[in-house]
Short mmCIF file of C-alpha atoms and ligand atoms in Angstrom, two decimals:
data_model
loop_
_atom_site.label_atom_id
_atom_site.label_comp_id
_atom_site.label_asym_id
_atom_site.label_seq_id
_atom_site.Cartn_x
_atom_site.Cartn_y
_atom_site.Cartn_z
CA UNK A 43 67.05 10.56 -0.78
CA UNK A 44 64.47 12.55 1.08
CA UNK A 45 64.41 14.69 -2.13
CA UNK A 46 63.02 11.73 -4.04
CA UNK A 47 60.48 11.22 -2.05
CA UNK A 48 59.23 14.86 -1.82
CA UNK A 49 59.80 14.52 -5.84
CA UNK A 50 57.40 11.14 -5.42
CA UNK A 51 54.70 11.96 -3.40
CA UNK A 52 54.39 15.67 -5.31
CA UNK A 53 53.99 13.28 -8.86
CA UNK A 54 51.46 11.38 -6.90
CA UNK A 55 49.05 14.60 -6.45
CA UNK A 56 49.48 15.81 -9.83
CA UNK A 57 48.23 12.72 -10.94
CA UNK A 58 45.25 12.78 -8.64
CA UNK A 59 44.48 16.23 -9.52
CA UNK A 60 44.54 15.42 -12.97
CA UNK A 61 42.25 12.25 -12.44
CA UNK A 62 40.14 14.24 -10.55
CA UNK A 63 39.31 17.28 -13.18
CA UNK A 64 38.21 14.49 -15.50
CA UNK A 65 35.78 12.90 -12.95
CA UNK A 66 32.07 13.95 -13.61
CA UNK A 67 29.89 12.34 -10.71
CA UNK A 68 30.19 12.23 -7.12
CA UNK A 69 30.85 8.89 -7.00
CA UNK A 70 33.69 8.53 -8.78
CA UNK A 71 35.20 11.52 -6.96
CA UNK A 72 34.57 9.81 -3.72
CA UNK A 73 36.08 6.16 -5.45
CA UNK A 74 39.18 8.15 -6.94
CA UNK A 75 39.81 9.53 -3.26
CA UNK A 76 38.91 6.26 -1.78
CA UNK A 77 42.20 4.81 -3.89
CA UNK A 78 44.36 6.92 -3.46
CA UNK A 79 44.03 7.72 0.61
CA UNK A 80 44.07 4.33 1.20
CA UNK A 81 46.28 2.32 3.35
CA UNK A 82 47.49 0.27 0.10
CA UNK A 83 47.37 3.80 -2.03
CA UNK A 84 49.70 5.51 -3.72
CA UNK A 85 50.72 7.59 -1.11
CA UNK A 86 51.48 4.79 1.47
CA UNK A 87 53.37 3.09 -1.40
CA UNK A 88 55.37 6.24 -0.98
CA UNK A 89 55.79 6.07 2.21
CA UNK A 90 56.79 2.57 2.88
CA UNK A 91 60.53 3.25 1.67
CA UNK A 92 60.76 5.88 4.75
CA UNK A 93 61.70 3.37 7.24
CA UNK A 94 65.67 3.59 5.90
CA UNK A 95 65.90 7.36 6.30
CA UNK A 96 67.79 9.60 9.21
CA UNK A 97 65.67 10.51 11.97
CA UNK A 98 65.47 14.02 10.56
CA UNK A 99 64.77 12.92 7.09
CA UNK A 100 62.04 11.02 7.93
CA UNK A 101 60.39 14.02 10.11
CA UNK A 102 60.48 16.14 6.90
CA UNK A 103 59.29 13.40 4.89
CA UNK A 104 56.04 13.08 7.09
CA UNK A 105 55.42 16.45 7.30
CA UNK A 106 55.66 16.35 2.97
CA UNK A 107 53.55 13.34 3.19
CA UNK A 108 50.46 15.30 5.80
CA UNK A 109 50.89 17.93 3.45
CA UNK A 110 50.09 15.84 0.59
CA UNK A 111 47.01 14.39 2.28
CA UNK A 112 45.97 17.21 2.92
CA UNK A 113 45.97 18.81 -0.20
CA UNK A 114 44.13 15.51 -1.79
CA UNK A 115 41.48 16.40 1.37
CA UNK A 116 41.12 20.01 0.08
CA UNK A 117 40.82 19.29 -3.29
CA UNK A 118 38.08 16.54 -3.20
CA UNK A 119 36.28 18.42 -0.83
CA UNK A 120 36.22 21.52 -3.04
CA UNK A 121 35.24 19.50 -6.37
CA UNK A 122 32.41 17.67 -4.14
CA UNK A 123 30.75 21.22 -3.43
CA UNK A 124 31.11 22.12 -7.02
CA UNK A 125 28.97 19.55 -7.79
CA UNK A 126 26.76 20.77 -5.07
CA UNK A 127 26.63 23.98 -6.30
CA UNK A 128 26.03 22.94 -9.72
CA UNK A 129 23.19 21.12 -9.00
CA UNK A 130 21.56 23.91 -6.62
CA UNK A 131 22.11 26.73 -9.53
CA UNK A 132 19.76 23.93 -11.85
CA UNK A 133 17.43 23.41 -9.33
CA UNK A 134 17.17 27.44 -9.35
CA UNK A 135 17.24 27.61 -13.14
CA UNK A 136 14.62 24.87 -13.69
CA UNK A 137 11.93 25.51 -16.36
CA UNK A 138 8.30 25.90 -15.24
CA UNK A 139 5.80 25.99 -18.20
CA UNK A 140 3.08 27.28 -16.47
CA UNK A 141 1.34 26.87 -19.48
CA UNK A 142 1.20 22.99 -19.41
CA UNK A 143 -2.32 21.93 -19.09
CA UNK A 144 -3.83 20.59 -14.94
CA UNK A 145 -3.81 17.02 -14.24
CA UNK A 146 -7.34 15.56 -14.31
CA UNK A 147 -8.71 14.83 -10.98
CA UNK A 148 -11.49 11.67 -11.63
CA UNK A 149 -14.53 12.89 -9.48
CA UNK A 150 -15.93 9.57 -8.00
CA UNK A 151 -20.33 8.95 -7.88
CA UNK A 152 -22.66 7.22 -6.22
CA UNK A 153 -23.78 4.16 -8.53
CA UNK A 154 -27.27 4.10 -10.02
CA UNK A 155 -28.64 1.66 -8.00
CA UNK A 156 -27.42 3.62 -5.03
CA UNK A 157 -28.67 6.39 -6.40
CA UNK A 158 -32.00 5.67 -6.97
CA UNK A 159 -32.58 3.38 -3.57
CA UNK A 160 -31.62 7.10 -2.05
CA UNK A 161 -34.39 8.48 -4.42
CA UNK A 162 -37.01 6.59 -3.18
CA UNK A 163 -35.98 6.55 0.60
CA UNK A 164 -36.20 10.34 0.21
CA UNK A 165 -40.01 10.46 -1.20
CA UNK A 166 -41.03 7.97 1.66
CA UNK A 167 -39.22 10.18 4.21
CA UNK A 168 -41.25 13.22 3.39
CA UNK A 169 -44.46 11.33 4.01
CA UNK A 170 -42.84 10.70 7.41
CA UNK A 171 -41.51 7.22 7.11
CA UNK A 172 -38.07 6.61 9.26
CA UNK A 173 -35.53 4.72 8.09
CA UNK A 174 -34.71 0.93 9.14
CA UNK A 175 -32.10 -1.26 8.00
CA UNK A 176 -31.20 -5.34 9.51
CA UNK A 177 -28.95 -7.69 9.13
CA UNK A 178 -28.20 -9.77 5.32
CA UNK A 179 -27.19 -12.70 6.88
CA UNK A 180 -31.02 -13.26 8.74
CA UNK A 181 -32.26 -15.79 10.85
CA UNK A 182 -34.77 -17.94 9.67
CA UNK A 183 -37.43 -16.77 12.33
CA UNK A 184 -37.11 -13.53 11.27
CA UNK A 185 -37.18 -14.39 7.40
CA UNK A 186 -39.71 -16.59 7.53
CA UNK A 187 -41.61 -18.26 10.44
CA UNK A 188 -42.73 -14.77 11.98
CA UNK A 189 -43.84 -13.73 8.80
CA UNK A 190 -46.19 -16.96 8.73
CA UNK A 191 -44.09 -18.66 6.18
CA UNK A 192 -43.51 -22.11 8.99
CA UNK A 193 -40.81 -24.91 7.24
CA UNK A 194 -42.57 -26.61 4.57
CA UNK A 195 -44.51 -23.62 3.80
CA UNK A 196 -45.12 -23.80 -0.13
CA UNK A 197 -44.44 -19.83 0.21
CA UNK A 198 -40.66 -20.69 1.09
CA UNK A 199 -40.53 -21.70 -2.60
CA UNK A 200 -41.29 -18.08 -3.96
CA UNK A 201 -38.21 -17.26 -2.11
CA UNK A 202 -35.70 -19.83 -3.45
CA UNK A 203 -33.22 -18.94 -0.41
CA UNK A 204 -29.78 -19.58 0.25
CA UNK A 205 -29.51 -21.69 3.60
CA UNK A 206 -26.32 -20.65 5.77
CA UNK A 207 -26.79 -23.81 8.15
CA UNK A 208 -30.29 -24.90 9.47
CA UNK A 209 -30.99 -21.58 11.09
CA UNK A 210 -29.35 -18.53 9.34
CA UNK A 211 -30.38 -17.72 5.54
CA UNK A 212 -29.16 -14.86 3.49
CA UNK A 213 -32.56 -12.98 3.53
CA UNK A 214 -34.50 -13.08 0.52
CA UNK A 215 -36.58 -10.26 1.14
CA UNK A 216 -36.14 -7.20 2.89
CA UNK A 217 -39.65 -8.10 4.96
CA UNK A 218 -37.30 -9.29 8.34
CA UNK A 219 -36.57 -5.51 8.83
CA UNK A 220 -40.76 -5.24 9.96
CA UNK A 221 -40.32 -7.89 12.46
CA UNK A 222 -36.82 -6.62 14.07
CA UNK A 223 -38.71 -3.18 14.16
CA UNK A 224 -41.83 -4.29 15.18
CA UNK A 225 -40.12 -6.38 18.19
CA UNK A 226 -38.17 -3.37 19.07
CA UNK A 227 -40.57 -0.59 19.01
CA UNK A 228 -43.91 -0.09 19.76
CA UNK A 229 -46.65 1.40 17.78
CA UNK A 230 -47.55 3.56 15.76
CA UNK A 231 -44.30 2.81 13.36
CA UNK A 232 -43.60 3.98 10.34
CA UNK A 233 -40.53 2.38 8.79
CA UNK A 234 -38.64 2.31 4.96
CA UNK A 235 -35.95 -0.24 4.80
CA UNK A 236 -34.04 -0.69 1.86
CA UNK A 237 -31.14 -2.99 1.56
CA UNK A 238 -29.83 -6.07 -0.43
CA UNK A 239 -31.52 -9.40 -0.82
CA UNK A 240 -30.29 -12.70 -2.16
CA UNK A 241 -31.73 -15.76 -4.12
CA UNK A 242 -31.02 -18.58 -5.90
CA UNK A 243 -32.36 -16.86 -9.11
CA UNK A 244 -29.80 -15.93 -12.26
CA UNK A 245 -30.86 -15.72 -15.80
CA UNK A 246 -31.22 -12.18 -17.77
CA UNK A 247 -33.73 -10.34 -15.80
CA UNK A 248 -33.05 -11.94 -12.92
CA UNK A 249 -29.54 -11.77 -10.53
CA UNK A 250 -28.81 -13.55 -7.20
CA UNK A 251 -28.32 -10.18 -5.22
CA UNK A 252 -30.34 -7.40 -5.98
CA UNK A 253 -31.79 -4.72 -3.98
CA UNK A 254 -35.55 -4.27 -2.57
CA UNK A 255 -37.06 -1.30 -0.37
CA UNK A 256 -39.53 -2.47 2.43
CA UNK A 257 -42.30 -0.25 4.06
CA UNK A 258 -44.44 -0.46 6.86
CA UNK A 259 -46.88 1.70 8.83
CA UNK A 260 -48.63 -0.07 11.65
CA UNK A 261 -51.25 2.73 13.61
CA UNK A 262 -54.62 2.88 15.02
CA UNK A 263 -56.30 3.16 11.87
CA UNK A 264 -54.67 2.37 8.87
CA UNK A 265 -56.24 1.27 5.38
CA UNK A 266 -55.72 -0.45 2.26
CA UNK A 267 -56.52 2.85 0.83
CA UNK A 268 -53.50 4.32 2.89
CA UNK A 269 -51.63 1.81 1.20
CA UNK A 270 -53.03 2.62 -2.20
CA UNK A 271 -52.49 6.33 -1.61
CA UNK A 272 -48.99 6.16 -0.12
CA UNK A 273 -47.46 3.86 -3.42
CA UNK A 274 -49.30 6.52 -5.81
CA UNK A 275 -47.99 9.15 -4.36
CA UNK A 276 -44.44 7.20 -4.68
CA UNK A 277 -45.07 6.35 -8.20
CA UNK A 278 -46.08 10.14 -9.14
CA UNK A 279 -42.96 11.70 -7.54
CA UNK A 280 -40.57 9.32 -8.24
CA UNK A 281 -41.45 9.63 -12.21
CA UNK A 282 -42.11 13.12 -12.02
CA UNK A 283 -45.88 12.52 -14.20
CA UNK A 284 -48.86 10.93 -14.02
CA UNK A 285 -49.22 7.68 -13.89
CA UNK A 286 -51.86 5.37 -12.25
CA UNK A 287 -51.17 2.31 -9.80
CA UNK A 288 -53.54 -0.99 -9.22
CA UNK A 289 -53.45 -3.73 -7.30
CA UNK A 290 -54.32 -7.53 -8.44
CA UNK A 291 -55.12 -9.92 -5.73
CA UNK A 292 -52.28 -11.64 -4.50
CA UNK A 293 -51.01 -14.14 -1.51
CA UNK A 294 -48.64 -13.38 0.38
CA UNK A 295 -48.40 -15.13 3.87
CA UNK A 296 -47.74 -12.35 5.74
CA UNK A 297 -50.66 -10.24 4.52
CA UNK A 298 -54.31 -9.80 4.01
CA UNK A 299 -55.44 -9.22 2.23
CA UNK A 300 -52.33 -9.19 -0.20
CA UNK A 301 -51.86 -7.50 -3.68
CA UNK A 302 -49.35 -7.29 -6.54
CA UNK A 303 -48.91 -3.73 -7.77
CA UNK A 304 -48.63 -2.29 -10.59
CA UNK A 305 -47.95 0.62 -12.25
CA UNK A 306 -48.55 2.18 -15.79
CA UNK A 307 -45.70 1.62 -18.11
CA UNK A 308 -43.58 4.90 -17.41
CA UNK A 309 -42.08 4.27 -21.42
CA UNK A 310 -45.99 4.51 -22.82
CA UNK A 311 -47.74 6.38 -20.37
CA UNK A 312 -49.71 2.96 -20.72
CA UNK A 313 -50.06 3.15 -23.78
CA UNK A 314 -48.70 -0.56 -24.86
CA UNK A 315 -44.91 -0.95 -26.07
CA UNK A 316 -42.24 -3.93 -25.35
CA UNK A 317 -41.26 -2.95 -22.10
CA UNK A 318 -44.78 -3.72 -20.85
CA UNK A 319 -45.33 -6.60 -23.63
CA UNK A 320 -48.00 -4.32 -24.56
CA UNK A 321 -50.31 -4.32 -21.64
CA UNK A 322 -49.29 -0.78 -21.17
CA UNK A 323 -48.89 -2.19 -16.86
CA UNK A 324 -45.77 -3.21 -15.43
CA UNK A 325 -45.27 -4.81 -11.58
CA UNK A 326 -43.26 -3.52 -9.40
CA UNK A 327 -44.10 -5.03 -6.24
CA UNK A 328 -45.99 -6.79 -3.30
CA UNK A 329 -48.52 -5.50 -0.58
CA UNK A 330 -50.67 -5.79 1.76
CA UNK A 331 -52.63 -5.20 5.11
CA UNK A 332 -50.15 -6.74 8.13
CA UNK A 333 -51.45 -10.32 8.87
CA UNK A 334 -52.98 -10.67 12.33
CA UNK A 335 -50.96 -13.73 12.75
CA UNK A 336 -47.90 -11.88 11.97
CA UNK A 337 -48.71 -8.91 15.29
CA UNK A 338 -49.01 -12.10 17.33
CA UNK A 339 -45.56 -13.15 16.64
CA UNK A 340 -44.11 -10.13 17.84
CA UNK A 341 -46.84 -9.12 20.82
CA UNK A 342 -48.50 -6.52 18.85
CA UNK A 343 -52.58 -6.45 19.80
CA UNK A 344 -54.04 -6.85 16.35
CA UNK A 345 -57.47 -5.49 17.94
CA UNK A 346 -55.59 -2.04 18.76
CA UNK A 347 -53.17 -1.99 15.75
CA UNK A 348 -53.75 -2.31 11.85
CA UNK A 349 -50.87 -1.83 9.14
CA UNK A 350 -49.73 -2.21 5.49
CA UNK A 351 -46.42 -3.44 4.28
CA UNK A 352 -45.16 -3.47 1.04
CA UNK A 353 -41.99 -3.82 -0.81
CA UNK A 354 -40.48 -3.17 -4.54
CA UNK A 355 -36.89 -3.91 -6.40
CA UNK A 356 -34.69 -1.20 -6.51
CA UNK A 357 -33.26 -2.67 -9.62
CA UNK A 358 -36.96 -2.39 -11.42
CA UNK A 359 -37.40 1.32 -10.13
CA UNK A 360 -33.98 2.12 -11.98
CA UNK A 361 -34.79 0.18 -15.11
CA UNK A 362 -38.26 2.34 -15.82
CA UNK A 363 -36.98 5.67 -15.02
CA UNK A 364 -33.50 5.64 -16.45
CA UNK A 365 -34.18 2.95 -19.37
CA UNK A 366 -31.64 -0.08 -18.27
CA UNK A 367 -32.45 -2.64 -20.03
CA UNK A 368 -30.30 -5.26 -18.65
CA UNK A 369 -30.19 -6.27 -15.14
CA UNK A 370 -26.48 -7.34 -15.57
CA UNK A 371 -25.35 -3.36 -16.46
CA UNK A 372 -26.00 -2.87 -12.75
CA UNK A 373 -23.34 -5.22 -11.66
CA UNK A 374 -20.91 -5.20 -14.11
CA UNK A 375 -19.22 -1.87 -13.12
CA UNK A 376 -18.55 -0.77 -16.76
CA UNK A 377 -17.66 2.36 -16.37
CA UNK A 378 -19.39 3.78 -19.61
CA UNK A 379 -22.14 2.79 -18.36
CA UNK A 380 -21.57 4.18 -14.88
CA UNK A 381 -20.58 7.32 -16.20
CA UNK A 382 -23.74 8.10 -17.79
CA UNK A 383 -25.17 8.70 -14.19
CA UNK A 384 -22.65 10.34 -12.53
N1 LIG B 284 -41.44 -9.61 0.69
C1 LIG B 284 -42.20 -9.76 -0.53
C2 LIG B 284 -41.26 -10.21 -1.64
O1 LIG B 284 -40.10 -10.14 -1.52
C3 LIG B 284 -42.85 -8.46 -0.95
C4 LIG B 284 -43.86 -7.97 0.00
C5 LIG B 284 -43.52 -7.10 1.03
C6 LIG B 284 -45.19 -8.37 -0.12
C7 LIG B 284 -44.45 -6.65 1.91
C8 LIG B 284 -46.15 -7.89 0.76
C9 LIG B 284 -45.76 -7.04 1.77
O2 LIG B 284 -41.71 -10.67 -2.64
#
């Protein structure tokens, strides 16, 4: 009897080692053990017949049956670290071709626009001008009423503004930044604020945010030739050649008196081509002498202080030096295009 069962559970673990040589993964090595050490597993099936043996039978029997465990225990654990091992040695053994070519690392750059607004920030700063900055979303004293534009103001139309409520706006200009400076300093200033702007303006040579860079110098004695001087010195450095700058009478309410300025077409040399329609001019921006009514506003003495102020599109400075010849290129974040100024 007892020799049957010896005979039994000794077929049982030739069979499992047999299983196991064929088994290839872990997983089935730890399934095929799983079966067979189980309490419903061939070797408890076995074992269930041992409760008609002798007393001594049935101690031999156990210690046949540990045995047998134990050997299935050895074994798995054995094949389990071969598999170990096997995957170690190809770890070790792995080809490196150190041949194969680097991954590209893209090298990010600052946009054009950004680019250039740090271009012209830089040329003001070596005449001395600081740098200012204020808020986008502006109240309307700032935008407007301290800048002698009151409500109903025809002027309010050259800045077709988006209204946040009655009181905020999104500023159309970057002209607020010489009120929050002038009402936070006092004279002599000297002040370059670039920054974004936003109106109710989209066709092709026109978008609804674009970029403008405000200056201001308020001192004892300051002059509309100061003014003249300072933007020809701009114009000169920023193109890197000659060019010549002049001023056509202009209103603005917050000057006087006020001036549009232009500069010869950086394409001709003023010479006349399509970029200037052939007036061999193009404008790039607004000036002026600081309206007396504008130092009341924010307690300056107008008898002891003069100033200019002036400010330009960022988007225009870009266009004449680097040839853009749509506004939308800016904004579109084409990467082609991007590229070519990186
Ligand atoms: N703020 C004016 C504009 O946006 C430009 C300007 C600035 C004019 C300063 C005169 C003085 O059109």
């Amino acid at each position: 009897m007892t020799q049957g069962h010896r005979d039994k559970l000794e077929a049982v673990c030739a069979e499992f080692s047999e299983l196991l040589s064929e088994a290839v993964t872990e997983e089935s090595v730890r399934a095929l053990a799983a079966k067979y050490l189980s309490k419903k597993g061939p070797l408890s099936e076995v074992m269930k017949s041992m409760k008609d043996l002798s007393g001594d039978e049935r101690k031999s029997v156990g210690q046949a049956f540990n045995k047998a465990k134990g050997q299935i225990d050895t074994e798995v654990a054995a094949k389990l670290q071969s598999f170990a091992e096997e995957k170690r040695k190809a770890y070790l053994n792995r080809w490196i071709d150190v041949t194969v070519p680097g991954r590209q690392q893209a090298t990010g750059a600052l946009h054009l626009l950004t680019q250039v607004q740090k271009e012209c920030v830089d040329i003001f700063r070596g005449l001395g001008f600081g740098m200012a900055t204020g808020p986008q979303i502006e109240t309307d004293f700032h935008s407007f009423e301290a800048l002698a534009i009151p409500k109903n103001h025809p002027a309010r139309d050259m800045q077709d503004t988006f209204y946040l409520g009655d009181e905020m706006v999104l500023r159309p200009h970057t002209s607020p930044v010489q009120i929050r400076t002038m009402q936070s300093q006092e004279p002599p200033i000297a002040i370059i604020a670039p920054g974004v702007v936003y109106r109710r303006d989209d066709d092709p040579t026109h978008s609804p945010m674009f970029m403008q860079i405000e200056g201001l110098w308020v001192d004892k004695v300051v002059r509309f030739s100061d003014l003249k001087g300072v933007l020809w010195h701009f114009v000169n450095t920023f193109f890197g050649k000659s060019l010549e700058i002049r001023f056509r009478p202009s209103y603005f309410p917050f000057v006087e008196p006020g001036a549009e300025v232009d500069m010869q077409c950086s394409f001709c040399d003023g010479a006349g081509c399509g970029v200037c329609k052939g007036t061999g001019w193009v404008e790039i921006g607004g000036a002026g002498m600081v309206d007396p009514a504008v130092f009341a506003n924010v307690n300056v003495d107008s008898e002891a202080w003069t100033g200019f102020a002036f400010g330009m599109g960022i988007e225009r400075m870009a266009m004449l030096k680097y040839g853009v010849n749509d506004i939308k290129y800016y904004y579109e974040g084409d990467l082609r295009f991007l590229r070519q100024f990186s």
